[in-house]
Tab-separated table of C-alpha atoms in Angstrom:
chain	number	residue	atom	x	y	z
A	1	LEU	CA	-73.902	-85.266	25.504
A	2	VAL	CA	-75.632	-88.223	27.070
A	3	ALA	CA	-77.427	-91.242	25.532
A	4	TYR	CA	-79.133	-93.812	27.731
A	5	GLU	CA	-81.595	-96.705	27.883
A	6	LEU	CA	-84.100	-97.419	30.660
A	7	GLY	CA	-84.709	-100.865	32.108
A	8	GLU	CA	-87.983	-102.460	32.984
A	9	SER	CA	-88.025	-100.812	36.382
A	10	GLY	CA	-87.528	-97.395	34.830
A	11	SER	CA	-83.919	-97.080	36.073
A	12	MET	CA	-81.030	-96.377	33.761
A	13	ALA	CA	-79.740	-99.569	32.070
A	14	SER	CA	-77.037	-98.146	29.807
A	15	VAL	CA	-75.366	-94.795	29.352
A	16	SER	CA	-72.955	-93.073	26.994
A	17	PHE	CA	-71.370	-89.831	28.180
A	18	GLN	CA	-69.155	-87.211	26.545
A	19	SER	CA	-68.294	-83.686	27.621
A	20	ALA	CA	-67.652	-80.826	25.253
A	21	ALA	CA	-63.951	-80.952	26.111
A	22	MET	CA	-63.843	-84.697	25.239
A	23	GLY	CA	-65.514	-84.059	21.909
A	24	GLY	CA	-63.096	-81.207	21.171
A	25	VAL	CA	-60.055	-83.435	21.763
A	26	PHE	CA	-61.392	-86.172	19.510
A	27	ALA	CA	-62.178	-83.669	16.787
A	28	CYS	CA	-58.502	-82.646	16.866
A	29	PHE	CA	-56.986	-86.171	17.054
A	30	PRO	CA	-59.378	-88.660	15.457
A	31	ARG	CA	-56.875	-90.791	13.557
A	32	VAL	CA	-56.020	-93.451	16.227
A	33	LEU	CA	-58.632	-94.506	18.822
A	34	LEU	CA	-58.045	-96.950	21.703
A	35	VAL	CA	-60.934	-98.810	23.286
A	36	HIS	CA	-60.388	-100.064	26.857
A	37	ARG	CA	-62.830	-102.308	28.760
A	38	ALA	CA	-62.974	-102.441	32.600
A	39	GLY	CA	-65.191	-104.935	34.373
A	40	GLU	CA	-66.702	-104.883	37.854
A	41	PRO	CA	-68.041	-107.561	40.232
A	42	ALA	CA	-71.690	-106.962	39.419
A	43	GLY	CA	-71.069	-107.924	35.790
A	44	ARG	CA	-71.260	-104.466	34.255
A	45	ALA	CA	-68.538	-103.174	32.005
A	46	LEU	CA	-67.118	-99.709	31.480
A	47	TYR	CA	-65.808	-98.805	27.978
A	48	ILE	CA	-63.258	-95.985	27.868
A	49	PHE	CA	-62.446	-94.426	24.502
A	50	LEU	CA	-59.048	-92.633	24.278
A	51	VAL	CA	-57.072	-90.971	21.576
A	52	ALA	CA	-53.911	-93.057	21.112
A	53	GLY	CA	-51.989	-90.835	18.744
A	54	PRO	CA	-51.058	-87.219	19.491
A	55	ALA	CA	-52.966	-85.690	22.422
A	56	PRO	CA	-53.239	-82.363	24.224
A	57	ALA	CA	-50.070	-81.398	25.982
A	58	GLN	CA	-52.011	-80.108	28.992
A	59	GLY	CA	-54.608	-81.790	31.158
A	60	GLY	CA	-52.475	-84.798	31.934
A	61	GLY	CA	-53.174	-88.296	30.682
A	62	MET	CA	-56.879	-87.873	31.412
A	63	ALA	CA	-57.041	-85.426	28.458
A	64	ARG	CA	-56.813	-88.496	26.200
A	65	VAL	CA	-60.264	-89.671	27.296
A	66	VAL	CA	-62.878	-88.789	24.697
A	67	HIS	CA	-65.898	-90.920	25.618
A	68	LEU	CA	-67.249	-93.099	28.496
A	69	ALA	CA	-69.932	-95.765	28.070
A	70	ILE	CA	-71.595	-98.479	30.177
A	71	PRO	CA	-73.573	-100.787	27.811
A	72	ARG	CA	-76.650	-102.830	28.633
A	73	GLY	CA	-74.877	-106.163	28.602
A	74	GLU	CA	-72.247	-107.138	26.060
A	75	SER	CA	-74.199	-108.820	23.374
A	76	ALA	CA	-73.371	-107.854	19.805
A	77	GLY	CA	-76.555	-105.742	19.673
A	78	SER	CA	-75.821	-103.845	22.920
A	79	LEU	CA	-72.254	-103.054	21.885
A	80	ALA	CA	-73.419	-102.012	18.402
A	81	ARG	CA	-75.752	-99.442	20.010
A	82	MET	CA	-72.946	-98.213	22.217
A	83	TYR	CA	-70.608	-97.723	19.204
A	84	GLY	CA	-73.493	-96.111	17.362
A	85	ALA	CA	-73.860	-93.554	20.141
A	86	PHE	CA	-70.162	-92.728	19.884
A	87	ARG	CA	-70.471	-92.188	16.144
A	88	ALA	CA	-73.554	-89.965	16.638
A	89	PHE	CA	-71.628	-87.825	19.134
A	90	ASN	CA	-68.489	-87.585	16.974
A	91	PRO	CA	-68.796	-86.772	13.230
A	92	ALA	CA	-64.961	-86.798	13.120
A	93	CYS	CA	-64.984	-90.622	13.531
A	94	ALA	CA	-65.147	-90.828	9.700
A	95	GLN	CA	-61.471	-89.868	9.861
A	96	THR	CA	-60.513	-92.662	12.271
A	97	GLN	CA	-57.999	-94.926	10.547
A	98	LEU	CA	-56.879	-97.235	13.350
A	99	LEU	CA	-58.651	-98.834	16.342
A	100	LEU	CA	-56.477	-100.289	19.129
A	101	VAL	CA	-58.119	-102.925	21.286
A	102	ASP	CA	-57.458	-105.406	24.095
A	103	PRO	CA	-56.960	-108.953	22.792
A	104	ASP	CA	-59.895	-109.991	25.018
A	105	LEU	CA	-62.292	-107.245	23.890
A	106	PRO	CA	-65.746	-108.877	23.422
A	107	GLN	CA	-67.602	-108.832	20.042
A	108	ARG	CA	-64.743	-107.312	18.012
A	109	PRO	CA	-66.765	-107.706	14.772
A	110	ALA	CA	-69.317	-105.227	16.202
A	111	LEU	CA	-66.518	-102.640	16.516
A	112	ALA	CA	-65.291	-103.321	13.022
A	113	GLN	CA	-68.808	-102.864	11.629
A	114	ALA	CA	-69.197	-99.566	13.435
A	115	PHE	CA	-65.965	-98.285	11.904
A	116	PRO	CA	-65.807	-99.864	8.426
A	117	ALA	CA	-63.041	-97.541	7.191
A	118	ALA	CA	-60.714	-98.187	10.142
A	119	GLU	CA	-58.289	-101.048	10.759
A	120	VAL	CA	-58.698	-102.983	14.033
A	121	GLN	CA	-55.400	-103.878	15.643
A	122	LEU	CA	-54.165	-105.189	18.978
A	123	SER	CA	-53.100	-102.541	21.480
A	124	VAL	CA	-49.448	-102.754	22.618
A	125	PHE	CA	-50.471	-101.350	26.018
A	126	HIS	CA	-52.941	-104.187	26.599
A	127	LEU	CA	-50.695	-106.792	25.060
A	128	CYS	CA	-47.784	-105.938	27.385
A	129	LYS	CA	-49.968	-105.720	30.485
A	130	ARG	CA	-51.490	-109.095	29.696
A	131	LEU	CA	-48.010	-110.611	29.143
A	132	GLN	CA	-46.761	-109.132	32.392
A	133	VAL	CA	-49.643	-110.677	34.376
A	134	GLN	CA	-49.181	-114.057	32.674
A	135	ILE	CA	-45.475	-114.103	33.370
A	136	GLN	CA	-46.054	-113.353	37.054
A	137	GLN	CA	-48.614	-116.212	37.152
A	138	LEU	CA	-46.101	-118.710	35.855
A	139	THR	CA	-44.226	-118.782	39.182
A	140	LEU	CA	-40.862	-118.891	37.437
A	141	GLU	CA	-37.564	-118.854	39.366
A	142	GLY	CA	-37.036	-115.333	40.747
A	143	ARG	CA	-34.026	-114.464	38.617
A	144	ALA	CA	-35.674	-115.680	35.407
A	145	GLU	CA	-38.887	-113.710	36.117
A	146	ARG	CA	-36.921	-110.542	36.793
A	147	LEU	CA	-34.962	-110.939	33.606
A	148	ILE	CA	-38.098	-111.474	31.533
A	149	LEU	CA	-39.920	-108.528	33.066
A	150	ALA	CA	-36.917	-106.268	32.624
A	151	THR	CA	-36.606	-107.257	28.985
A	152	LEU	CA	-40.397	-106.713	28.516
A	153	SER	CA	-39.955	-103.223	29.912
A	154	ASP	CA	-37.199	-102.472	27.449
A	155	THR	CA	-39.446	-103.725	24.644
A	156	MET	CA	-42.308	-101.515	25.749
A	157	TYR	CA	-40.218	-98.342	25.763
A	158	ALA	CA	-38.101	-99.135	22.694
A	159	ALA	CA	-40.092	-101.412	20.416
A	160	THR	CA	-37.304	-102.136	17.970
A	161	LYS	CA	-37.272	-105.358	16.059
A	162	SER	CA	-34.142	-106.505	17.871
A	163	ASN	CA	-35.744	-105.873	21.301
A	164	ARG	CA	-38.859	-107.754	20.295
A	165	ARG	CA	-36.860	-110.670	18.955
A	166	LYS	CA	-34.831	-110.720	22.143
A	167	MET	CA	-38.021	-110.902	24.199
A	168	HIS	CA	-39.382	-113.641	21.989
A	169	ALA	CA	-36.210	-115.716	22.273
A	170	LEU	CA	-36.072	-115.221	26.045
A	171	LEU	CA	-39.641	-116.470	26.540
A	172	ARG	CA	-39.047	-119.430	24.251
A	173	ASP	CA	-35.910	-120.410	26.197
A	174	LEU	CA	-37.176	-119.872	29.776
A	175	VAL	CA	-40.848	-120.926	29.576
A	176	THR	CA	-41.791	-124.621	29.158
A	177	PRO	CA	-43.277	-125.455	25.746
A	178	ASP	CA	-46.660	-126.473	27.158
A	179	LEU	CA	-47.144	-122.927	28.563
A	180	LEU	CA	-46.003	-120.978	25.545
A	181	PRO	CA	-49.265	-121.075	23.522
A	182	ARG	CA	-51.183	-119.119	26.162
A	183	LEU	CA	-48.570	-116.327	25.998
A	184	HIS	CA	-49.031	-115.724	22.250
A	185	ILE	CA	-45.351	-114.835	21.926
A	186	ASP	CA	-45.674	-114.566	18.138
A	187	TRP	CA	-47.435	-111.280	18.685
A	188	LEU	CA	-44.026	-109.893	19.565
A	189	LEU	CA	-42.847	-110.528	15.995
A	190	ASP	CA	-45.931	-109.036	14.292
A	191	ASP	CA	-44.704	-105.795	12.736
A	192	GLU	CA	-48.268	-104.532	12.149
A	193	ILE	CA	-49.115	-104.672	15.847
A	194	TRP	CA	-46.073	-102.622	16.788
A	195	ALA	CA	-46.042	-100.283	13.821
A	196	THR	CA	-47.764	-97.306	15.484
A	197	HIS	CA	-46.007	-97.759	18.817
A	198	ARG	CA	-42.652	-98.115	17.118
A	199	GLU	CA	-42.980	-94.530	15.780
A	200	ARG	CA	-42.785	-93.157	19.332
A	201	THR	CA	-39.479	-92.092	20.797
A	202	TRP	CA	-38.281	-93.639	24.074
A	203	GLY	CA	-39.609	-90.654	26.061
A	204	GLU	CA	-42.952	-90.585	24.208
A	205	SER	CA	-43.437	-94.265	24.886
A	206	ILE	CA	-42.903	-93.750	28.601
A	207	TYR	CA	-45.448	-90.929	28.817
A	208	TYR	CA	-47.964	-92.686	26.555
A	209	LEU	CA	-47.933	-95.931	28.575
A	210	ARG	CA	-47.937	-93.996	31.874
A	211	ASP	CA	-50.913	-91.928	30.689
A	212	LEU	CA	-52.940	-95.080	29.810
A	213	GLU	CA	-52.054	-96.859	33.048
A	214	MET	CA	-52.994	-93.837	35.185
A	215	VAL	CA	-56.236	-93.135	33.339
A	216	THR	CA	-57.553	-96.722	33.075
A	217	GLN	CA	-56.634	-97.522	36.660
A	218	GLY	CA	-58.202	-94.387	38.078
A	219	LEU	CA	-61.470	-94.709	36.122
A	220	SER	CA	-61.641	-98.441	36.892
A	221	GLU	CA	-61.431	-97.747	40.646
A	222	VAL	CA	-64.279	-95.280	40.464
A	223	PHE	CA	-66.350	-97.675	38.368
A	224	SER	CA	-65.763	-100.653	40.676
A	225	ALA	CA	-67.393	-98.846	43.657
A	226	GLY	CA	-70.718	-100.551	42.729
A	227	LEU	CA	-72.856	-97.407	42.543
A	228	SER	CA	-76.091	-97.115	40.656
A	229	LEU	CA	-75.620	-96.248	37.010
A	230	GLU	CA	-76.729	-92.672	37.502
A	231	SER	CA	-74.315	-92.132	40.434
A	232	CYS	CA	-71.566	-94.074	38.677
A	233	ILE	CA	-71.540	-91.940	35.514
A	234	THR	CA	-71.686	-88.799	37.667
A	235	SER	CA	-68.650	-89.982	39.706
A	236	LEU	CA	-66.752	-90.865	36.532
A	237	ALA	CA	-67.424	-87.407	35.043
A	238	GLN	CA	-66.313	-85.723	38.278
A	239	HIS	CA	-63.122	-87.801	38.408
A	240	TYR	CA	-62.343	-86.868	34.797
A	241	GLN	CA	-62.958	-83.169	35.518
A	242	GLU	CA	-60.804	-83.165	38.637
A	243	CYS	CA	-57.882	-84.769	36.822
A	244	VAL	CA	-58.075	-82.453	33.824
A	245	SER	CA	-58.455	-79.434	36.089
A	246	LYS	CA	-54.972	-80.040	37.538
A	247	SER	CA	-53.506	-78.676	34.291
A	248	PRO	CA	-52.301	-75.053	34.062
A	249	PRO	CA	-55.170	-72.528	33.737
A	250	ASP	CA	-54.354	-71.512	30.168
A	251	ALA	CA	-56.846	-72.532	27.487
A	252	VAL	CA	-55.741	-75.612	25.556
A	253	MET	CA	-55.613	-75.117	21.828
A	254	CYS	CA	-55.403	-78.409	19.979
A	255	SER	CA	-53.129	-78.209	16.958
A	256	ALA	CA	-54.851	-79.497	13.843
A	257	PRO	CA	-53.042	-82.626	12.572
A	258	HIS	CA	-54.021	-81.825	8.986
A	259	PRO	CA	-54.465	-78.504	7.143
A	260	HIS	CA	-58.144	-79.215	6.528
A	261	HIS	CA	-58.911	-80.011	10.202
A	262	HIS	CA	-60.223	-77.200	12.390
A	263	ALA	CA	-58.595	-76.351	15.710
A	264	VAL	CA	-60.914	-76.729	18.689
A	265	GLN	CA	-60.493	-74.631	21.803
A	266	VAL	CA	-61.104	-76.366	25.142
A	267	ALA	CA	-62.607	-74.116	27.791
A	268	PRO	CA	-60.108	-72.991	30.418
A	269	GLN	CA	-60.527	-74.216	33.968
A	270	SER	CA	-61.188	-71.811	36.816
A	271	LEU	CA	-57.877	-72.007	38.654
A	272	PRO	CA	-55.529	-69.551	40.339
A	273	ALA	CA	-53.005	-67.885	38.038
A	274	SER	CA	-49.963	-68.865	40.038
A	275	GLY	CA	-47.883	-71.953	39.199
A	276	LEU	CA	-49.469	-75.179	40.431
A	277	PRO	CA	-47.431	-77.831	42.271
A	278	LEU	CA	-47.848	-80.941	40.162
A	279	THR	CA	-48.296	-84.381	41.533
A	280	PRO	CA	-45.110	-86.488	41.002
A	281	LEU	CA	-44.524	-86.458	37.263
A	282	ILE	CA	-42.608	-89.607	37.179
A	283	ASN	CA	-43.584	-92.944	38.651
A	284	GLN	CA	-41.087	-95.422	39.978
A	285	ARG	CA	-40.791	-97.355	36.720
A	286	THR	CA	-40.207	-94.169	34.753
A	287	GLU	CA	-37.527	-93.127	37.222
A	288	GLU	CA	-35.690	-96.416	36.735
A	289	CYS	CA	-35.908	-96.041	32.944
A	290	ILE	CA	-34.456	-92.508	33.119
A	291	LYS	CA	-31.628	-93.710	35.307
A	292	GLN	CA	-30.872	-96.620	32.973
A	293	SER	CA	-30.925	-94.335	29.929
A	294	LEU	CA	-28.335	-92.064	31.640
A	295	ARG	CA	-26.113	-95.061	32.293
A	296	ASP	CA	-26.542	-96.318	28.720
A	297	ILE	CA	-25.990	-93.050	26.881
A	298	CYS	CA	-23.657	-90.979	29.042
A	299	THR	CA	-20.016	-91.543	29.943
A	300	GLU	CA	-19.637	-92.826	33.459
A	301	PRO	CA	-18.591	-89.457	35.115
A	302	ALA	CA	-21.356	-87.683	33.209
A	303	ALA	CA	-23.923	-90.258	34.276
A	304	TRP	CA	-22.912	-89.838	37.926
A	305	LEU	CA	-23.289	-86.088	37.772
A	306	CYS	CA	-26.660	-86.324	36.007
A	307	LEU	CA	-27.882	-88.965	38.482
A	308	SER	CA	-27.005	-86.647	41.333
A	309	GLU	CA	-29.114	-83.913	39.754
A	310	PHE	CA	-31.944	-86.383	39.188
A	311	ALA	CA	-31.759	-87.349	42.873
A	312	VAL	CA	-32.637	-83.747	43.660
A	313	VAL	CA	-35.651	-83.912	41.277
A	314	GLN	CA	-36.938	-87.075	42.927
A	315	LYS	CA	-36.929	-85.497	46.372
A	316	SER	CA	-38.319	-82.075	45.386
A	317	VAL	CA	-41.449	-80.338	44.337
A	318	GLN	CA	-41.539	-79.040	40.774
A	319	LEU	CA	-43.504	-75.966	39.873
A	320	ILE	CA	-44.048	-75.933	36.130
A	321	GLY	CA	-45.635	-73.025	34.357
A	322	THR	CA	-46.587	-72.842	30.684
A	323	GLY	CA	-45.694	-69.944	28.448
A	324	GLU	CA	-46.346	-69.414	24.777
A	325	ASP	CA	-43.248	-71.220	23.607
A	326	ALA	CA	-41.407	-72.280	26.729
A	327	LEU	CA	-41.835	-73.912	30.114
A	328	THR	CA	-40.748	-72.254	33.379
A	329	ILE	CA	-39.571	-74.799	35.961
A	330	GLN	CA	-38.836	-74.210	39.618
A	331	VAL	CA	-37.363	-77.050	41.703
A	332	LEU	CA	-38.102	-76.712	45.421
A	333	GLU	CA	-35.602	-78.902	47.245
A	334	ASP	CA	-35.823	-80.616	50.596
A	335	ALA	CA	-33.818	-79.028	53.401
A	336	TYR	CA	-30.221	-80.183	53.759
A	337	THR	CA	-27.760	-79.639	56.601
A	338	VAL	CA	-24.301	-78.144	56.127
A	339	ASP	CA	-21.713	-78.774	58.829
A	340	LEU	CA	-20.607	-75.304	59.914
A	341	LYS	CA	-17.327	-76.687	61.305
A	342	GLY	CA	-15.063	-76.474	58.265
A	343	LEU	CA	-17.942	-76.202	55.785
A	344	SER	CA	-16.710	-79.459	54.190
A	345	SER	CA	-19.748	-81.726	54.564
A	346	CYS	CA	-23.464	-81.570	53.602
A	347	THR	CA	-26.212	-84.162	53.835
A	348	CYS	CA	-27.176	-83.753	50.154
A	349	HIS	CA	-26.648	-86.511	47.604
A	350	PHE	CA	-24.036	-84.588	45.564
A	351	ASN	CA	-21.703	-83.897	48.486
A	352	GLN	CA	-22.104	-87.401	49.979
A	353	VAL	CA	-21.222	-89.160	46.703
A	354	PHE	CA	-18.641	-86.868	45.109
A	355	GLN	CA	-17.221	-85.250	48.246
A	356	LEU	CA	-17.187	-81.874	46.442
A	357	PRO	CA	-18.590	-78.516	47.567
A	358	CYS	CA	-22.310	-78.732	46.690
A	359	ARG	CA	-24.628	-75.794	45.943
A	360	HIS	CA	-25.621	-75.655	49.614
A	361	ILE	CA	-22.016	-75.237	50.862
A	362	LEU	CA	-21.353	-72.682	48.101
A	363	ALA	CA	-24.538	-70.824	49.142
A	364	VAL	CA	-23.178	-70.614	52.693
A	365	LEU	CA	-19.801	-69.341	51.444
A	366	ASN	CA	-21.607	-66.769	49.321
A	367	SER	CA	-23.775	-65.668	52.201
A	368	ASP	CA	-20.835	-65.361	54.598
A	369	ARG	CA	-18.623	-63.715	51.913
A	370	LYS	CA	-15.998	-66.445	52.262
A	371	THR	CA	-14.004	-68.390	49.692
A	372	LEU	CA	-13.204	-72.068	49.284
A	373	GLN	CA	-10.301	-73.289	51.411
A	374	PRO	CA	-8.178	-76.452	50.772
A	375	GLU	CA	-9.418	-78.067	54.006
A	376	MET	CA	-12.998	-77.882	52.717
A	377	LEU	CA	-12.119	-80.137	49.827
A	378	SER	CA	-11.455	-83.873	49.867
A	379	ARG	CA	-7.725	-84.450	49.190
A	380	GLN	CA	-8.430	-86.555	46.124
A	381	TRP	CA	-9.893	-83.460	44.403
A	382	GLN	CA	-7.251	-81.009	45.443
A	383	LYS	CA	-5.226	-79.720	42.575
A	384	GLY	CA	-1.651	-80.966	42.737
A	385	SER	CA	-2.182	-82.690	46.071
A	386	ASP	CA	-0.210	-85.773	44.991
A	387	ALA	CA	1.803	-84.079	42.278
A	388	HIS	CA	4.917	-83.331	44.391
A	389	GLN	CA	5.072	-86.828	45.873
A	390	ALA	CA	4.479	-88.438	42.445
A	391	GLU	CA	7.109	-86.200	40.886
A	392	ARG	CA	9.610	-87.112	43.640
A	393	ASP	CA	8.928	-90.863	43.307
A	394	SER	CA	9.154	-90.655	39.528
A	395	ALA	CA	12.419	-88.741	39.711
A	396	ASP	CA	13.924	-91.197	42.202
A	397	GLY	CA	12.934	-94.116	40.004
A	398	LEU	CA	14.371	-92.548	36.856
A	399	LEU	CA	17.596	-91.591	38.688
A	400	GLU	CA	18.013	-95.105	39.877
A	401	ILE	CA	17.529	-96.459	36.357
A	402	LEU	CA	19.955	-93.930	34.836
A	403	LYS	CA	22.664	-94.774	37.395
A	404	SER	CA	22.335	-98.510	36.750
A	405	SER	CA	24.381	-100.301	34.093
A	406	TRP	CA	22.630	-100.974	30.819
A	407	ASP	CA	20.951	-104.340	30.333
A	408	GLU	CA	18.048	-105.741	28.436
A	409	SER	CA	15.595	-104.997	31.196
A	410	LEU	CA	16.263	-101.226	31.151
A	411	ASP	CA	13.471	-100.360	28.641
A	412	LYS	CA	11.162	-102.675	30.530
A	413	SER	CA	11.951	-101.050	33.831
A	414	LEU	CA	11.363	-97.602	32.388
A	415	LEU	CA	8.011	-98.698	31.012
A	416	VAL	CA	7.022	-100.217	34.307
A	417	SER	CA	7.922	-96.974	36.075
A	418	PHE	CA	5.726	-94.880	33.822
A	419	LEU	CA	2.888	-97.445	33.992
A	420	THR	CA	3.038	-97.543	37.738
A	421	GLU	CA	2.856	-93.783	37.923
A	422	GLU	CA	-0.128	-93.720	35.555
A	423	ILE	CA	-2.022	-96.356	37.564
A	424	SER	CA	-1.267	-94.420	40.790
A	425	GLN	CA	-2.755	-91.292	39.267
A	426	LEU	CA	-5.884	-93.203	38.169
A	427	LEU	CA	-6.306	-94.692	41.650
A	428	THR	CA	-5.736	-91.462	43.636
A	429	HIS	CA	-7.705	-88.977	41.520
A	430	CYS	CA	-11.182	-90.454	41.716
A	431	SER	CA	-14.092	-90.870	44.128
A	432	ARG	CA	-14.101	-93.566	46.806
A	433	GLU	CA	-16.598	-95.695	44.863
A	434	GLU	CA	-14.563	-95.444	41.648
A	435	PHE	CA	-11.361	-96.231	43.579
A	436	GLU	CA	-12.942	-99.446	44.926
A	437	CYS	CA	-14.066	-100.481	41.457
A	438	ARG	CA	-10.681	-99.780	39.862
A	439	TYR	CA	-8.771	-101.448	42.691
A	440	ARG	CA	-10.935	-104.650	42.462
A	441	THR	CA	-10.384	-104.721	38.716
A	442	LEU	CA	-6.603	-104.343	39.132
A	443	ARG	CA	-6.648	-106.951	41.893
A	444	GLU	CA	-8.392	-109.511	39.641
A	445	LEU	CA	-6.116	-108.693	36.657
A	446	ALA	CA	-2.947	-109.085	38.711
A	447	ASP	CA	-3.996	-112.345	40.413
A	448	SER	CA	-5.175	-113.941	37.196
A	449	TRP	CA	-2.027	-112.825	35.376
A	450	ILE	CA	0.436	-114.188	37.919
A	451	GLY	CA	-1.776	-117.123	38.826
A	452	PRO	CA	-4.616	-117.830	41.289
A	453	TYR	CA	-2.196	-119.573	43.615
A	454	ILE	CA	-0.294	-116.317	44.308
A	455	LYS	CA	-1.886	-113.220	45.740
A	456	VAL	CA	-0.008	-110.320	44.221
A	457	LYS	CA	0.883	-107.449	46.477
A	458	LEU	CA	-0.387	-104.156	45.027
């Protein structure tokens, strides 16, 4: 569907575009609509309409796009005609309950008049992006800026009241009072603004914000090329189609959000039936969030093991296929080198960090029909490697105590003996990194206990 106006020269002056697939997605998910505006040097503006609630699981973030429009100027009348074209294309807009907008969206009353039954609210995506840019423009001290941006990231992905209050307090403490008004930090405490976003889980927030960033940036780059309106809308439509076509070839069936809504089938793309290598699923920020979540939720040994697995994912190609009720995932790793002399070392992350036989070493053993030998394993992991020596030391210590005459320090000596043995076990049965951490902690405890003027021998 296309609606357009001609200028005095007969060339296209405004255009609204919507494919059948876009219309089908909006018919399935009409409740929450986000309106994004992108400008370009010539003064024209591109308006992108996206579903901001549930969205198709396939087709990537671009599947959220349901309408593209370039108005003839941004007067109230021009924007009213643009919104009118959207309504004419989409009868389901009567079911739209919430409109999410950029704080700087022009002529917001025109949007409210076009959707009288819907509430107009600030978009958390736009609010956070605006705040991020403003913070970077304040030229704060490096550590303060990093702290604020990290806290903002936490707030975006987990929009709890405590996180938002923490962000509000941090800005109030680190930004000078004369600059605070332009930041609108009270938006952080407005529960209505964050209500819809707060319903998302941590993972859903990551993918939602990533989708919007990818879609708006990609379409904005196409739009800013300065083409004629006819060429521009064609390029935008082609970009949309290319992005959506990267999804698996199965037809996308949108689940109706309400019993009275009708499911709409989106036409399948003409793609090969084999699994498609996806572009990297996770951007750098998402990777950092995943790592941090592992550190926050898992015990330390579990986090290390999971991070080693995640390191494989980051340096691999994932082939993801979609079944009726399950995903099939193949991880194609980079090549790693196993040292054939002793089969004790590999260049992979797992072996380098944990000094344990990795899947690559085990694959060589399996291929050569060999078994694990003690010399292939770092001594700290060998079962009972220090047990005999520890047992001997412990026995010698106990024998010495038992042979000595009784005095008040006997219980204390016995306790010290057992404690020393326990600390020795903790220090010897761990990885090199953990040993360094435990040793430094013990070093600091001992020195501060005896006194900073004496360096205790450990």
